[in-house]
XYZ file of C-alpha atoms in Angstrom:
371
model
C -4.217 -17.103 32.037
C -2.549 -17.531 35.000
C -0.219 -14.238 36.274
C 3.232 -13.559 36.286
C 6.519 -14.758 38.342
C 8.487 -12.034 40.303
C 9.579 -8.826 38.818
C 13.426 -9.293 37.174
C 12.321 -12.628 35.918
C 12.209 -12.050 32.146
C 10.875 -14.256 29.612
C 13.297 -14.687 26.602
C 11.028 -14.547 23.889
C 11.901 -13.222 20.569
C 10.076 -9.629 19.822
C 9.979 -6.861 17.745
C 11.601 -4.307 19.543
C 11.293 -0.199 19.489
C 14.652 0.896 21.275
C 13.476 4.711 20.196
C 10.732 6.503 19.465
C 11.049 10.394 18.390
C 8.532 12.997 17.425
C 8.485 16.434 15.883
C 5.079 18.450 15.697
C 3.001 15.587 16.916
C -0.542 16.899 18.695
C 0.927 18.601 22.262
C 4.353 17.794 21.267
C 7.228 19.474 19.576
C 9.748 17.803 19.695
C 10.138 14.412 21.882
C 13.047 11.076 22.134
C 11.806 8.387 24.039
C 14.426 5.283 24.874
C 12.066 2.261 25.678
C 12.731 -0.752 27.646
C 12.506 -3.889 25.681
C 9.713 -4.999 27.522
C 6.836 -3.265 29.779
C 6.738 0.674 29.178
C 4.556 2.627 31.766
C 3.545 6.145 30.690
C 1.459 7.509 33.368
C 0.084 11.386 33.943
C -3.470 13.130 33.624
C -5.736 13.205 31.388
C -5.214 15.337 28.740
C -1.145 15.193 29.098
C -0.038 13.101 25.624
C 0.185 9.674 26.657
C -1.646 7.992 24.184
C 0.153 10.600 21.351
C 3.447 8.243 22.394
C 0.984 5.078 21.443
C -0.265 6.701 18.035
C 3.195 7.647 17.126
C 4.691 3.896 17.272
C 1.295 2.925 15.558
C 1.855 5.382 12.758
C 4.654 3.229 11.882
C 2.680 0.406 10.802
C -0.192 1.381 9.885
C 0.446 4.344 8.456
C -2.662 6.009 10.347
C -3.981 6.971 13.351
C -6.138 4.640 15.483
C -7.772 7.695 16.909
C -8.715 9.883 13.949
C -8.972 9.121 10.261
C -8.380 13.247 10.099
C -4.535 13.985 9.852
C -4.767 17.617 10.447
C -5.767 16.269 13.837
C -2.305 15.101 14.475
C -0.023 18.116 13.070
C 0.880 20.459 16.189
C -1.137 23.513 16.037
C 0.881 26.627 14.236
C 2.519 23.822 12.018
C 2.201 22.566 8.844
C 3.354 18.491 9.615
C 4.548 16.656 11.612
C 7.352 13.452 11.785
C 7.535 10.137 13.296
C 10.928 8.099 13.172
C 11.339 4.575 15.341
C 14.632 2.250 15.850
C 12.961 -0.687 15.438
C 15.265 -4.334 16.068
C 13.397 -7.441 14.534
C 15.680 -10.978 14.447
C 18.804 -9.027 15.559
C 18.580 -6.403 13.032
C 18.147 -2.657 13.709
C 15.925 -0.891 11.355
C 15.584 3.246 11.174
C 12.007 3.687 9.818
C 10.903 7.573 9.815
C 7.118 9.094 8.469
C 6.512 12.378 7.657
C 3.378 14.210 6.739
C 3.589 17.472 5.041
C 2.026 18.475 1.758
C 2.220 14.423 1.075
C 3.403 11.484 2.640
C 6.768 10.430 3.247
C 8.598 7.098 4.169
C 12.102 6.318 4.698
C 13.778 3.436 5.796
C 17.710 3.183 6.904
C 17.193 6.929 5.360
C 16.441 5.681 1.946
C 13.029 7.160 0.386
C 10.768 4.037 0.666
C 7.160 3.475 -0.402
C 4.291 3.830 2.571
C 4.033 -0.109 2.195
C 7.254 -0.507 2.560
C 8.338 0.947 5.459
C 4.515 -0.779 7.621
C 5.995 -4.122 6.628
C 9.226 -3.322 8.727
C 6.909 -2.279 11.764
C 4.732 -4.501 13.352
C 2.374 -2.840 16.286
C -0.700 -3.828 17.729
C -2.819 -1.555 20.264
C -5.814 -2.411 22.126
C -7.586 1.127 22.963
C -10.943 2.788 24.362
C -12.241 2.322 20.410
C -11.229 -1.156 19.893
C -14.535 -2.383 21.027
C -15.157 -1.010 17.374
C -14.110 -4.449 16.505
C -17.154 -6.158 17.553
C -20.309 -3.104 17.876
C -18.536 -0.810 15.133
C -18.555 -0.329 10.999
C -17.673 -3.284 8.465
C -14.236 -0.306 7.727
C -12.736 -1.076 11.070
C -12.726 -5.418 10.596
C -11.517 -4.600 7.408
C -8.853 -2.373 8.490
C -8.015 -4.837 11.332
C -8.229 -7.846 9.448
C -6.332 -6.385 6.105
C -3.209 -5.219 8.090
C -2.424 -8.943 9.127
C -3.252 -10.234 5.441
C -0.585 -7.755 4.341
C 1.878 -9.297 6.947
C 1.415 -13.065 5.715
C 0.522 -12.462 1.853
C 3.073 -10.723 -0.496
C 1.015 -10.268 -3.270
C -1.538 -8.388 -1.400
C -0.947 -5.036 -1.465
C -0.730 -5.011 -5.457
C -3.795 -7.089 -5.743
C -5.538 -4.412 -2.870
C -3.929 -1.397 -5.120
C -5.175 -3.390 -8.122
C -8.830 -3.447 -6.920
C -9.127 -0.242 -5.570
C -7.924 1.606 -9.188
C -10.694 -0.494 -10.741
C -13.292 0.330 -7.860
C -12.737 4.378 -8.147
C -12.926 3.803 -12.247
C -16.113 2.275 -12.040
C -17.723 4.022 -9.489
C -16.693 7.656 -11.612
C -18.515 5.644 -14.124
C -21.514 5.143 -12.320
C -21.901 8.438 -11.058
C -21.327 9.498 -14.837
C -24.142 7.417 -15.886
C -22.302 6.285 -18.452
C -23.336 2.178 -18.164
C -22.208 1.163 -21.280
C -18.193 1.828 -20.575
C -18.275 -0.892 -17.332
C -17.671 -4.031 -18.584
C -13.858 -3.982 -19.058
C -14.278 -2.485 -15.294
C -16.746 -5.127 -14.027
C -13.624 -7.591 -15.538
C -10.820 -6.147 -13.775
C -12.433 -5.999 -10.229
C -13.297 -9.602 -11.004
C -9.904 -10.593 -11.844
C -8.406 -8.798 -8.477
C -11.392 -10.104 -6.170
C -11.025 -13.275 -6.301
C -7.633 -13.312 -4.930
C -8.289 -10.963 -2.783
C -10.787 -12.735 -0.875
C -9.009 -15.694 -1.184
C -6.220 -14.190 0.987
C -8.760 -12.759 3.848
C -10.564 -16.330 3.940
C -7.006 -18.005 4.556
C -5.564 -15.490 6.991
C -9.390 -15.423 9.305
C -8.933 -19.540 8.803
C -5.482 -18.817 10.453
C -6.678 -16.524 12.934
C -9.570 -18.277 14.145
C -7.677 -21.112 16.850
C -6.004 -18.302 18.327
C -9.266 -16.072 19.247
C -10.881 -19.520 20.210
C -8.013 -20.094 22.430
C -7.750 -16.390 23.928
C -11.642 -16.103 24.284
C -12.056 -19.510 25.578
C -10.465 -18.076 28.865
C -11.633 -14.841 29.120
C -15.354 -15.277 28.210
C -16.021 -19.142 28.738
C -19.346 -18.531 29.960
C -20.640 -17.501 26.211
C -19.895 -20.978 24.910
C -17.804 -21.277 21.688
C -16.913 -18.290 19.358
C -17.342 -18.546 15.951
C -15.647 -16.303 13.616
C -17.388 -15.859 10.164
C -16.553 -13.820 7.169
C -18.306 -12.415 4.667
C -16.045 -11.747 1.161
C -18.675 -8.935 0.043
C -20.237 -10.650 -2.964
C -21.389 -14.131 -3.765
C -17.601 -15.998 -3.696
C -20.219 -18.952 -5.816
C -19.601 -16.623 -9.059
C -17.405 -14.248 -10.586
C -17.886 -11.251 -9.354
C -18.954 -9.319 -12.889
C -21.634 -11.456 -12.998
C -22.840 -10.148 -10.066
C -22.120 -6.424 -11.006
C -23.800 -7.206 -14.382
C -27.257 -8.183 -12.366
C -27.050 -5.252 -9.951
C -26.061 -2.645 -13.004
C -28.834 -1.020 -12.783
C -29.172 -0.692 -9.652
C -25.845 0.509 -9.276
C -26.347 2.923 -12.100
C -29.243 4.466 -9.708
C -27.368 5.120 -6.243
C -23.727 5.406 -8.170
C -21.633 3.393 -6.139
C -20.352 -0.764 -6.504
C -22.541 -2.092 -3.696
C -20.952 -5.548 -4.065
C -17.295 -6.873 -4.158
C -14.251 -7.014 -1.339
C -14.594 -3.237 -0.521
C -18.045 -4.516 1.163
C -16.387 -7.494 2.972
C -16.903 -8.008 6.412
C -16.344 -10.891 9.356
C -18.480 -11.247 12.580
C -17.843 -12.761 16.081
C -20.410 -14.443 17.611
C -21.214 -17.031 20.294
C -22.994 -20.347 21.157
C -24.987 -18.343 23.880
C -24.714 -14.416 22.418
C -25.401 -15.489 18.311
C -25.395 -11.760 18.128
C -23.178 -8.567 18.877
C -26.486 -7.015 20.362
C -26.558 -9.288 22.951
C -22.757 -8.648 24.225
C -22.663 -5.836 27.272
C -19.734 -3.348 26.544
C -17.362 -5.116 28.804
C -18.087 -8.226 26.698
C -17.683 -6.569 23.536
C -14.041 -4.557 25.111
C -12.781 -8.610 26.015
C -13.962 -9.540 22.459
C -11.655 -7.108 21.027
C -8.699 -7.537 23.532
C -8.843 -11.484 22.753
C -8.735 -10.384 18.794
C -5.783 -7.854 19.362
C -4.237 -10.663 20.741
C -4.980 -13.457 18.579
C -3.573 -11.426 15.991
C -0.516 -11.243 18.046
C -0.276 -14.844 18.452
C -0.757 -15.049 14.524
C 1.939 -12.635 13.637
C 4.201 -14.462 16.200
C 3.529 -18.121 15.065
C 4.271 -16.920 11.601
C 7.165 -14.821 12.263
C 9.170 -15.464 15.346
C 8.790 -12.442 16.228
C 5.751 -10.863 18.300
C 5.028 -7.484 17.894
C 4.704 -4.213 19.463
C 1.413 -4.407 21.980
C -0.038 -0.968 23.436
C -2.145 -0.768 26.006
C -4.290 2.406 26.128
C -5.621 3.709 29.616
C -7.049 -0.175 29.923
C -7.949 1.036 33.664
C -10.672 2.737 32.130
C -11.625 -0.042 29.861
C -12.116 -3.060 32.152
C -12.460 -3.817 35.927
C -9.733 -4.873 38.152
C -9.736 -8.476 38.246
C -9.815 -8.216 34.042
C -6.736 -5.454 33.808
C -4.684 -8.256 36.043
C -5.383 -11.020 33.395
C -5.058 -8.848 30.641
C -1.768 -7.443 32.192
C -0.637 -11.502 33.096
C -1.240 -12.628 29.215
C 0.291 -9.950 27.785
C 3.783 -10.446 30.157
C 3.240 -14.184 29.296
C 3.817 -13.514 25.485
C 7.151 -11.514 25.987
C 6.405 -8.947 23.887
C 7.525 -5.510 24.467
C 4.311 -2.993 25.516
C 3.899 0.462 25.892
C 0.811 0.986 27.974
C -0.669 4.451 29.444
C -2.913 5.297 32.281
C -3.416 7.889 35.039
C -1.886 4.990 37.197
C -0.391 1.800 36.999
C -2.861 -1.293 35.632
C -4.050 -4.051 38.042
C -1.346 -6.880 37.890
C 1.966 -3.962 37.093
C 3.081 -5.880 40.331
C 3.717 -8.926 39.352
C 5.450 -8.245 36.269
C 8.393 -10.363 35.041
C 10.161 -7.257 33.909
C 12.107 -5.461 32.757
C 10.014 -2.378 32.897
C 10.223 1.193 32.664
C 7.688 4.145 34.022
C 7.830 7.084 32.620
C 5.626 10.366 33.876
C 3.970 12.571 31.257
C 2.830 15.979 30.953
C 2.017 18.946 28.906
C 4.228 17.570 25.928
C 7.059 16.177 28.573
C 8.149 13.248 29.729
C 10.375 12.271 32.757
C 11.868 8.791 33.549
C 10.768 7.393 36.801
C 12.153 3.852 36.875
C-alpha cells in the first residue's frame, strides 16, 4: 500500500454513499443531523464526547445492532424510552431514506414505507473497524459468525429464509431438549438437516470468495507471518446429514439440553505459515488481522457490487502505531470509499488525503463543522 496523491485529487470510484445521518435519543444525544462529505469524514473531540455514537448510528443501519453492545437499553438516551436512526443513503445513483427505530419493538422503514429489519440492512452497506474488532481473530466463534453471516446475506438471496428457517427449528428442539421429551425430535433433527446444508453451503462459498482478498490485504501488512490461511468450520460433520449426527449425540444432548452440533456452532479461523495459531499473534498482529478482514470484506462487497461500502474508522490512533494508521489511512483513500473515522486527533496519513474531506468537532452531544 503505497499512500495517497495531494489533497483535492479524488478518486472516482463508485460508493455507497450516506449524504445524512440523523439521530433522536441516541446515548449522549437528543437530537442530531449530520451532512457528510462523500468521502473522508473526521469527527474529532475527547474522550467521552459521542464520536463513535455517530459510527454506531450509520452501523445500526446495516446491521441492525450495535458493534459495541449486544444490550439495546445501552443505546436509548437516559430518561427515554427509544431511540431513532434514519440515513440518506445513494447507491448506483439512487437515493434511499432508510430510518430504525427501537421502542417497545423494532421498526424499519424504507422511502417511509414499513419494511422488514432485513429489508431495510440490505439497502445499507457499512463496515467499521473498531477497538473490539480484534474480536475477529482472539474473540468468540458469535463474532466470525456475525462478521462472516452479514456478507453471506449481501451475496446469497435465499439466506436469510434458510437462516430464519434454521433458527425456528434450533429453538424447537432445544425447548425439546430441555423438556426431556427425546422422543418428539426427529421431525426436528429433519428440518435443521434440511436448512443446514444450504446454509453451510452458502458460508463455504462466500469464505472461498473472501479468501484472495484477505491474502492480498494481509500479504502487505503482515508479510513477515508467511501465508494466511483461512479455514472454516460448518459446525457438524458436512460428510453426513446433519440428523444423523444429532441422532448419535441425542443423548448427550438430552443431558446438557442444548444442539451442540449444526451451523449455529460454525466457526472459521485465520492462521499463518509462521503463527499456525491465534495464541501466537501479539495484539497489534491480531488488530492488522482484523483491519485486513474488514477490508477484504470491502473488497468482496465491491467486486460483487460496484459499489464499496461505508468504512468507519474508530479512534484507530489508539489501535495501531503511526507508521500502521498511515497505511491503514493510504488503503482505505485508495479504495474510494466514503469513511467516517473518529479520534481525539487526526490519524497518521489525514495529510495526504486525496479528498474531499470534512472535520467535524464533537462534544457533549454537539457537533460543529470545521472544514
Amino acid at each position: 500500500m503505497h499512500g495517497g496523491s495531494q489533497r483535492g485529487q479524488a478518486v472516482r470510484r463508485p460508493s455507497v454513499e450516506l449524504k445524512t445521518l440523523r439521530i433522536e435519543n441516541l446515548r449522549l444525544f437528543d437530537r442530531l443531523q449530520l451532512d457528510l462529505c462523500p468521502r473522508w469524514n473526521l469527527l474529532t473531540g475527547p474522550n467521552g464526547a459521542g464520536k463513535t455514537t455517530l459510527l454506531e448510528a450509520a452501523y445500526l443501519l446495516s446491521h441492525g445492532r450495535s458493534f459495541r453492545t449486544s444490550m439495546r437499553e445501552a443505546l436509548v438516551r437516559h430518561g427515554t424510552s427509544g431511540y431513532a436512526v434514519f440515513g440518506e443513503l445513494e447507491t448506483c445513483g439512487i437515493v434511499e431514506r432508510l430510518g430504525l427505530a427501537r421502542g417497545r419493538r423494532l421498526e424499519a422503514r424504507r422511502n417511509g414505507e414499513p419494511v422488514t429489519a432485513g429489508e431495510l440492512m440490505r439497502h445499507a452497506a457499512v463496515l467499521c473497524f473498531e477497538p473490539g474488532s480484534h474480536e475477529l481473530v482472539a474473540g468468540p466463534a458469535e463474532e466470525r459468525r456475525r462478521f462472516m453471516d452479514w456478507g453471506v446475506f449481501h451475496v446469497e438471496q435465499d439466506f436469510l429464509p434458510v437462516w430464519r428457517r434454521y433458527q425456528r427449528a434450533l429453538r424447537q428442539r432445544n425447548g425439546l431438549l430441555r423438556a426431556q421429551r427425546g422422543e418428539d425430535l426427529a421431525p426436528w433433527d429433519r428440518e435443521l438437516s434440511l436448512a443446514a446444508a444450504p446454509l453451510a453451503a452458502m458460508r463455504q462459498r462466500y469464505l472461498d470468495a473472501l479468501r484472495p482478498f484477505v491474502t492480498g490485504v494481509l500479504g502487505d501488512l503482515l508479510v513477515e507471518l508467511g501465508p494466511p490461511h483461512l479455514h472454516f468450520d460448518p459446525g457438524f460433520d458436512a460428510g453426513q446429514p446433519l440428523e444423523v449426527t444429532l441422532a448419535e449425540r441425542r443423548d448427550r444432548d438430552l443431558a446438557h439440553g442444548h444442539t451442540s452440533a449444526g451451523p449455529h456452532r460454525a466457526d472459521w479461523n485465520l492462521a499463518f505459515a509462521k503463527a499456525p495459531r491465534r495464541e501466537h499473534l501479539s495484539r497489534g498482529q491480531e488488530k492488522l488481522c482484523a483491519f485486513a478482514l474488514v477490508m477484504a470484506q470491502a473488497q468482496l462487497y465491491f467486486a460483487g457490487s460496484g459499489q464499496w461500502p461505508v468504512l468507519c474508522l474508530d479512534d484507530l490512533a489508539s489501535e495501531v502505531d503511526a507508521q500502521h494508521q498511515a497505511r491503514l489511512v493510504a488503503a482505505v483513500d485508495a479504495s474510494g470509499a466514503q469513511v467516517l473515522a473518529t479520534g481525539t486527533e487526526a490519524p497518521a496519513g489525514w495529510s495526504g488525503l486525496r479528498g474531499p474531506v470534512a472535520s467535524f468537532h464533537v462534544e457533549q452531544g454537539r457537533t460543529v463543522r470545521l472544514l
